[in-house]
Short mmCIF file of C-alpha atoms and ligand atoms in Angstrom, two decimals:
data_model
loop_
_atom_site.label_atom_id
_atom_site.label_comp_id
_atom_site.label_asym_id
_atom_site.label_seq_id
_atom_site.Cartn_x
_atom_site.Cartn_y
_atom_site.Cartn_z
CA UNK A 1 199.39 -138.46 174.11
CA UNK A 2 202.39 -138.14 176.44
CA UNK A 3 202.45 -134.61 177.80
CA UNK A 4 205.75 -133.34 176.36
CA UNK A 5 206.44 -129.87 174.94
CA UNK A 6 205.25 -130.77 171.47
CA UNK A 7 201.98 -132.20 172.82
CA UNK A 8 201.36 -129.08 174.93
CA UNK A 9 201.88 -126.85 171.86
CA UNK A 10 199.44 -128.98 169.88
CA UNK A 11 196.93 -128.87 172.75
CA UNK A 12 197.21 -125.08 173.00
CA UNK A 13 196.46 -124.76 169.27
CA UNK A 14 193.37 -126.94 169.71
CA UNK A 15 192.23 -124.77 172.64
CA UNK A 16 192.75 -121.54 170.72
CA UNK A 17 190.55 -122.96 167.96
CA UNK A 18 187.76 -123.66 170.46
CA UNK A 19 188.50 -127.38 170.91
CA UNK A 20 188.67 -129.51 174.06
CA UNK A 21 191.72 -131.06 175.74
CA UNK A 22 191.90 -133.28 178.82
CA UNK A 23 194.76 -132.01 180.98
CA UNK A 24 196.43 -133.42 184.09
CA UNK A 25 196.25 -131.39 187.28
CA UNK A 26 197.57 -132.28 190.72
CA UNK A 27 194.00 -133.09 191.90
CA UNK A 28 192.22 -134.89 189.04
CA UNK A 29 192.27 -134.71 185.22
CA UNK A 30 190.29 -131.74 183.89
CA UNK A 31 188.48 -131.23 180.58
CA UNK A 32 189.91 -127.90 179.44
CA UNK A 33 188.50 -125.30 177.09
CA UNK A 34 188.96 -121.57 176.46
CA UNK A 35 187.11 -119.87 179.35
CA UNK A 36 186.45 -116.77 177.27
CA UNK A 37 184.84 -118.66 174.37
CA UNK A 38 181.15 -119.52 174.80
CA UNK A 39 181.35 -122.12 172.02
CA UNK A 40 184.16 -124.02 173.76
CA UNK A 41 182.32 -123.84 177.09
CA UNK A 42 179.14 -125.17 175.48
CA UNK A 43 181.16 -128.04 174.00
CA UNK A 44 182.44 -128.95 177.49
CA UNK A 45 178.91 -129.10 178.88
CA UNK A 46 177.88 -131.26 175.92
CA UNK A 47 180.86 -133.65 176.16
CA UNK A 48 180.26 -134.21 179.87
CA UNK A 49 176.48 -134.28 179.64
CA UNK A 50 176.60 -131.59 182.33
CA UNK A 51 173.65 -129.33 183.07
CA UNK A 52 174.48 -125.78 181.96
CA UNK A 53 173.43 -124.24 185.27
CA UNK A 54 176.39 -125.84 187.02
CA UNK A 55 179.29 -123.35 186.66
CA UNK A 56 182.93 -124.23 185.91
CA UNK A 57 186.28 -123.38 187.52
CA UNK A 58 188.55 -121.11 185.46
CA UNK A 59 192.22 -122.05 185.74
CA UNK A 60 194.80 -119.24 185.70
CA UNK A 61 198.54 -118.96 186.34
CA UNK A 62 198.52 -116.74 189.41
CA UNK A 63 196.80 -114.11 191.57
CA UNK A 64 197.57 -111.40 189.07
CA UNK A 65 195.65 -113.22 186.34
CA UNK A 66 192.88 -114.11 188.83
CA UNK A 67 192.33 -110.51 189.88
CA UNK A 68 191.78 -109.51 186.26
CA UNK A 69 188.72 -111.76 186.41
CA UNK A 70 187.47 -111.33 189.98
CA UNK A 71 187.56 -108.95 192.93
CA UNK A 72 189.54 -110.50 195.79
CA UNK A 73 188.90 -109.34 199.36
CA UNK A 74 191.55 -109.64 202.08
CA UNK A 75 190.61 -113.25 202.83
CA UNK A 76 190.84 -114.28 199.18
CA UNK A 77 194.21 -112.57 198.84
CA UNK A 78 195.56 -114.30 201.94
CA UNK A 79 194.36 -117.72 200.76
CA UNK A 80 195.76 -117.28 197.24
CA UNK A 81 199.06 -116.17 198.73
CA UNK A 82 199.20 -119.23 201.02
CA UNK A 83 197.93 -121.97 198.70
CA UNK A 84 198.55 -120.99 195.07
CA UNK A 85 199.67 -122.58 192.93
CA UNK A 86 197.76 -125.52 194.37
CA UNK A 87 194.45 -127.29 195.03
CA UNK A 88 192.41 -124.30 196.24
CA UNK A 89 189.52 -122.74 194.30
CA UNK A 90 188.27 -119.27 195.23
CA UNK A 91 184.78 -118.03 194.34
CA UNK A 92 184.71 -114.23 194.18
CA UNK A 93 182.62 -111.46 192.56
CA UNK A 94 183.42 -110.93 188.87
CA UNK A 95 185.60 -107.98 187.93
CA UNK A 96 184.10 -105.39 185.60
CA UNK A 97 186.61 -106.18 182.84
CA UNK A 98 186.45 -109.96 183.46
CA UNK A 99 186.54 -112.19 180.38
CA UNK A 100 185.19 -115.52 181.69
CA UNK A 101 182.15 -116.31 179.57
CA UNK A 102 178.75 -116.00 181.16
CA UNK A 103 177.99 -119.60 180.22
CA UNK A 104 181.02 -120.82 182.21
CA UNK A 105 179.68 -118.89 185.20
CA UNK A 106 176.17 -120.26 184.58
CA UNK A 107 174.99 -116.64 184.61
CA UNK A 108 176.22 -115.98 188.18
CA UNK A 109 177.91 -112.68 189.07
CA UNK A 110 180.69 -114.64 190.77
CA UNK A 111 183.45 -116.77 189.28
CA UNK A 112 185.47 -119.75 190.55
CA UNK A 113 189.24 -119.42 190.03
CA UNK A 114 192.17 -121.74 190.66
CA UNK A 115 195.90 -121.58 189.90
CA UNK A 116 196.91 -125.24 189.56
CA UNK A 117 200.37 -126.48 190.55
CA UNK A 118 200.78 -129.21 187.92
CA UNK A 119 203.57 -128.20 185.49
CA UNK A 120 201.65 -129.50 182.44
CA UNK A 121 198.48 -127.59 183.38
CA UNK A 122 200.58 -124.46 183.89
CA UNK A 123 202.40 -124.87 180.58
CA UNK A 124 199.06 -125.31 178.82
CA UNK A 125 197.48 -122.21 180.39
CA UNK A 126 200.54 -120.22 179.43
CA UNK A 127 200.66 -121.50 175.85
CA UNK A 128 196.91 -121.03 175.33
CA UNK A 129 197.18 -117.45 176.60
CA UNK A 130 193.67 -117.47 178.11
CA UNK A 131 192.12 -118.78 181.35
CA UNK A 132 191.00 -122.40 180.90
CA UNK A 133 187.78 -123.72 182.34
CA UNK A 134 188.22 -127.33 183.37
CA UNK A 135 185.66 -129.47 185.14
CA UNK A 136 186.75 -132.97 186.07
CA UNK A 137 187.11 -134.94 182.81
CA UNK A 138 184.37 -137.49 183.48
CA UNK A 139 180.82 -137.89 182.22
CA UNK A 140 178.52 -135.88 184.47
CA UNK A 141 177.71 -137.63 187.75
CA UNK A 142 180.41 -140.30 187.43
CA UNK A 143 183.66 -140.89 189.29
CA UNK A 144 186.36 -138.24 188.71
CA UNK A 145 189.36 -139.36 186.60
CA UNK A 146 192.81 -139.66 188.16
CA UNK A 147 194.50 -141.12 185.05
CA UNK A 148 194.40 -140.70 181.28
CA UNK A 149 192.84 -144.18 181.01
CA UNK A 150 189.90 -143.04 183.17
CA UNK A 151 189.37 -140.04 180.87
CA UNK A 152 189.45 -142.27 177.81
CA UNK A 153 186.91 -144.66 179.37
CA UNK A 154 184.40 -141.82 179.86
CA UNK A 155 185.06 -139.36 177.02
CA UNK A 156 186.66 -141.24 174.09
CA UNK A 157 185.41 -139.76 170.84
CA UNK A 158 183.99 -136.67 172.56
CA UNK A 159 187.21 -134.66 172.98
CA UNK A 160 190.14 -133.69 170.77
CA UNK A 161 193.20 -134.71 172.83
CA UNK A 162 194.28 -136.17 176.17
CA UNK A 163 197.57 -135.04 177.70
CA UNK A 164 198.85 -138.03 179.67
CA UNK A 165 201.14 -137.22 182.61
CA UNK A 166 200.53 -140.34 184.70
CA UNK A 167 198.36 -140.69 187.80
CA UNK A 168 197.15 -137.55 189.60
CA UNK A 169 199.20 -136.87 192.72
CA UNK A 170 196.41 -135.83 195.12
CA UNK A 171 193.38 -137.68 193.78
CA UNK A 172 190.61 -135.48 195.22
CA UNK A 173 189.43 -132.18 193.81
CA UNK A 174 190.37 -128.74 195.06
CA UNK A 175 188.86 -127.26 198.21
CA UNK A 176 186.39 -124.51 197.24
CA UNK A 177 186.06 -121.37 199.37
CA UNK A 178 183.63 -118.55 198.57
CA UNK A 179 184.83 -115.05 199.44
CA UNK A 180 181.68 -113.07 198.65
CA UNK A 181 179.83 -110.68 200.97
CA UNK A 182 179.96 -111.90 204.53
CA UNK A 183 182.62 -114.22 205.87
CA UNK A 184 184.42 -116.90 203.86
CA UNK A 185 182.41 -120.08 203.32
CA UNK A 186 183.58 -123.61 202.62
CA UNK A 187 181.67 -124.77 199.52
CA UNK A 188 183.47 -128.08 198.97
CA UNK A 189 185.86 -130.13 201.08
CA UNK A 190 188.94 -130.96 199.04
CA UNK A 191 192.66 -131.53 198.90
CA UNK A 192 193.45 -128.69 201.31
CA UNK A 193 191.99 -129.54 204.73
CA UNK A 194 189.59 -127.01 206.29
CA UNK A 195 191.92 -126.81 209.28
CA UNK A 196 194.78 -125.49 207.11
CA UNK A 197 192.50 -122.78 205.67
CA UNK A 198 191.40 -121.74 209.15
CA UNK A 199 195.00 -121.46 210.28
CA UNK A 200 195.79 -119.03 207.46
CA UNK A 201 192.66 -116.94 208.01
CA UNK A 202 192.89 -117.04 211.80
CA UNK A 203 189.18 -117.78 212.05
CA UNK A 204 186.78 -120.69 211.96
CA UNK A 205 184.94 -121.05 208.64
CA UNK A 206 181.42 -122.33 208.13
CA UNK A 207 180.66 -125.06 205.66
CA UNK A 208 177.92 -123.85 203.36
CA UNK A 209 174.78 -125.66 204.42
CA UNK A 210 172.67 -125.95 201.29
CA UNK A 211 169.73 -127.51 203.08
CA UNK A 212 169.52 -124.63 205.56
CA UNK A 213 169.85 -121.94 202.92
CA UNK A 214 167.45 -123.34 200.37
CA UNK A 215 169.49 -123.33 197.20
CA UNK A 216 173.01 -124.74 196.85
CA UNK A 217 175.59 -121.97 196.50
CA UNK A 218 177.84 -124.28 194.47
CA UNK A 219 175.24 -125.85 192.20
CA UNK A 220 177.29 -129.01 191.69
CA UNK A 221 177.37 -129.85 195.34
CA UNK A 222 174.17 -131.69 196.14
CA UNK A 223 172.98 -135.21 195.74
CA UNK A 224 174.44 -138.12 193.86
CA UNK A 225 177.88 -137.49 192.42
CA UNK A 226 181.09 -139.42 191.85
CA UNK A 227 178.77 -142.39 191.46
CA UNK A 228 179.98 -145.85 190.51
CA UNK A 229 177.37 -148.28 189.16
CA UNK A 230 177.48 -150.39 192.33
CA UNK A 231 175.66 -149.30 195.50
CA UNK A 232 177.87 -148.16 198.36
CA UNK A 233 177.52 -149.26 201.98
CA UNK A 234 179.49 -146.84 204.18
CA UNK A 235 181.04 -147.39 207.62
CA UNK A 236 181.12 -151.15 207.03
CA UNK A 237 182.79 -153.29 209.67
CA UNK A 238 182.33 -156.48 207.65
CA UNK A 239 181.72 -157.45 204.03
CA UNK A 240 179.94 -160.44 202.49
CA UNK A 241 181.07 -162.59 199.57
CA UNK A 242 178.66 -160.81 197.19
CA UNK A 243 180.24 -157.47 198.11
CA UNK A 244 183.46 -155.74 197.11
CA UNK A 245 185.38 -154.15 199.98
CA UNK A 246 186.90 -150.68 199.79
CA UNK A 247 189.17 -151.03 202.79
CA UNK A 248 191.17 -148.61 204.93
CA UNK A 249 193.92 -149.67 207.31
CA UNK A 250 193.12 -153.37 206.81
CA UNK A 251 189.83 -153.16 208.73
CA UNK A 252 188.08 -155.51 206.26
CA UNK A 253 191.09 -157.78 205.69
CA UNK A 254 189.46 -160.74 207.44
CA UNK A 255 186.04 -160.23 205.84
CA UNK A 256 184.72 -162.63 203.25
CA UNK A 257 184.45 -159.89 200.59
CA UNK A 258 184.39 -161.03 196.96
CA UNK A 259 187.13 -158.51 196.17
CA UNK A 260 189.10 -156.08 198.32
CA UNK A 261 191.25 -153.02 197.72
CA UNK A 262 192.83 -151.14 200.63
CA UNK A 263 192.98 -147.35 200.15
CA UNK A 264 195.90 -147.26 202.57
CA UNK A 265 197.03 -150.32 204.54
CA UNK A 266 199.04 -147.96 206.80
CA UNK A 267 195.99 -145.66 207.37
CA UNK A 268 197.61 -142.70 205.57
CA UNK A 269 194.85 -140.28 204.43
CA UNK A 270 196.93 -138.71 201.64
CA UNK A 271 197.56 -142.15 200.15
CA UNK A 272 193.86 -142.98 200.54
CA UNK A 273 192.81 -139.78 198.72
CA UNK A 274 195.17 -140.52 195.83
CA UNK A 275 193.73 -144.05 195.44
CA UNK A 276 190.05 -143.25 196.05
CA UNK A 277 188.62 -142.73 192.56
CA UNK A 278 190.80 -145.36 190.85
CA UNK A 279 189.78 -147.98 193.42
CA UNK A 280 186.08 -147.09 193.14
CA UNK A 281 186.37 -147.61 189.38
CA UNK A 282 188.30 -150.87 189.79
CA UNK A 283 185.82 -152.34 192.30
CA UNK A 284 182.94 -151.26 190.07
CA UNK A 285 184.52 -153.27 187.24
CA UNK A 286 184.37 -156.50 189.33
CA UNK A 287 180.61 -156.51 188.65
CA UNK A 288 179.81 -157.03 192.36
CA UNK A 289 176.63 -155.07 193.09
CA UNK A 290 177.63 -153.56 196.46
CA UNK A 291 180.82 -151.87 197.61
CA UNK A 292 181.29 -152.07 201.39
CA UNK A 293 183.44 -149.17 202.57
CA UNK A 294 185.47 -149.35 205.80
CA UNK A 295 185.21 -146.44 208.27
CA UNK A 296 187.60 -143.59 207.41
CA UNK A 297 188.61 -140.85 209.88
CA UNK A 298 186.89 -137.50 209.29
CA UNK A 299 189.83 -135.22 210.15
CA UNK A 300 192.17 -133.48 207.68
CA UNK A 301 191.93 -135.00 204.19
CA UNK A 302 189.43 -137.49 205.61
CA UNK A 303 186.73 -134.80 205.36
CA UNK A 304 187.06 -134.67 201.56
CA UNK A 305 187.24 -138.47 201.27
CA UNK A 306 184.11 -138.98 203.38
CA UNK A 307 182.33 -136.22 201.45
CA UNK A 308 183.02 -137.94 198.09
CA UNK A 309 181.96 -141.32 199.50
CA UNK A 310 178.67 -139.90 200.81
CA UNK A 311 177.93 -138.40 197.39
CA UNK A 312 178.83 -141.68 195.67
CA UNK A 313 176.41 -143.45 198.06
CA UNK A 314 173.57 -140.92 197.67
CA UNK A 315 170.29 -142.06 196.13
CA UNK A 316 170.38 -141.47 192.38
CA UNK A 317 166.99 -139.89 191.92
CA UNK A 318 166.23 -137.77 188.88
CA UNK A 319 166.72 -134.45 190.62
CA UNK A 320 170.14 -135.22 192.10
CA UNK A 321 171.29 -136.70 188.80
CA UNK A 322 170.51 -133.39 187.14
CA UNK A 323 172.63 -131.34 189.50
CA UNK A 324 175.65 -133.62 189.73
CA UNK A 325 178.66 -132.94 187.57
O1 TXA B 401 190.38 -129.99 191.51
C1 TXA B 401 189.49 -129.43 190.85
O2 TXA B 401 188.86 -128.46 191.28
C2 TXA B 401 189.16 -130.01 189.46
C3 TXA B 401 190.40 -129.82 188.59
C4 TXA B 401 190.19 -130.27 187.18
O3 TXA B 401 190.84 -128.48 188.65
N1 TXA B 401 188.00 -129.40 188.89
C5 TXA B 401 186.74 -129.61 189.36
O4 TXA B 401 185.74 -128.96 188.66
O5 TXA B 401 186.49 -130.32 190.32
P1 TXA B 401 184.21 -129.34 188.71
O6 TXA B 401 183.61 -128.61 187.57
O7 TXA B 401 184.04 -130.81 188.73
O8 TXA B 401 183.68 -128.69 190.04
C6 TXA B 401 183.49 -127.30 190.14
C7 TXA B 401 182.61 -126.94 191.29
C8 TXA B 401 181.15 -127.27 191.06
O9 TXA B 401 180.61 -127.88 192.22
C9 TXA B 401 180.50 -125.90 190.82
O10 TXA B 401 179.16 -125.87 191.20
C10 TXA B 401 181.39 -125.00 191.67
O11 TXA B 401 182.68 -125.52 191.49
N2 TXA B 401 181.39 -123.60 191.19
C11 TXA B 401 181.92 -123.11 190.06
N3 TXA B 401 181.68 -121.78 189.93
C12 TXA B 401 181.00 -121.41 191.02
C13 TXA B 401 180.45 -120.18 191.48
N4 TXA B 401 180.56 -119.05 190.77
N5 TXA B 401 179.81 -120.19 192.66
C14 TXA B 401 179.70 -121.31 193.39
N6 TXA B 401 180.20 -122.52 193.00
C15 TXA B 401 180.82 -122.58 191.83
MG1 MG B 402 183.47 -133.00 188.90
#
């Protein structure tokens, strides 16, 4: 339903009773539940078909609420100060009095926290009176939702309410930074470019390299993810008639593609990020078996876009399907 004051009050009542609500955020739509209630968290995993060892992000109003749940070091404090409210998630050690359920943390002694900027998400957190866990509101392993219609397509009948506030402004998920022992680590490229984080911290940050370290630090970060049904062919400089083209800057305009959507005809990465998931869904619906994707720059927001495209293109073997979210 349209996300007005009455709808938010109704949604908050559902959340307090342990139910599930899809809420708009500035990145993508999230499937929200009471972070302190194991039953609600279990219902989120069930609705998404998400493996329970993949932890969730708890959404709070501000740093004050976050530091009731986690211990922030100087880096975490500086990043929260610079980017909250907004599309940054911080992973930090749990505080002794923290209330985020163990199931939401998948048993880890760290917790992921984000203060979203979207006014409806903020109103809902405030009205519910508890931190809200909210993974992207899609079935596990599928493309993240940037509109209420996307949520409905994946989760109709599995959740109690959808708050509709129109298309998501940013279109890619939050950037995730771990501030645990040792230096800060980039766990997921996202809506805040790595370069902007480095400017605030005054140091270069490493991207967590799961392959080098054995196990993924963010369990949802390996293998196939954001996957449409069609196969993806990245860095395409041409497209055939049996292919759909996901274009950027008109590079595939003259190709013979069976269908074509341009993420940004003017080569604007912010516009491309906002269109990414909706266009993947739309091209998937054409029924063409392959999506040819034009080259996209890797700087700034391009890092997150290329990351999502690589995951969408990854082989969908059993193991990677299990750890996607
Ligand atoms: O923009 C966003 O972040 C969206 C909106 C709804 O806020 N949410 C989102 O959540 O993308 P989700 O559940 O799709 O992704 C959460 C990621 C997963 O890759 C998970 O493994 C990682 O965060 N994560 C959560 N808790 C963690 C922890 N304690 N340590 C490491 N990674 C963690
Ligand atoms: Mg997700």
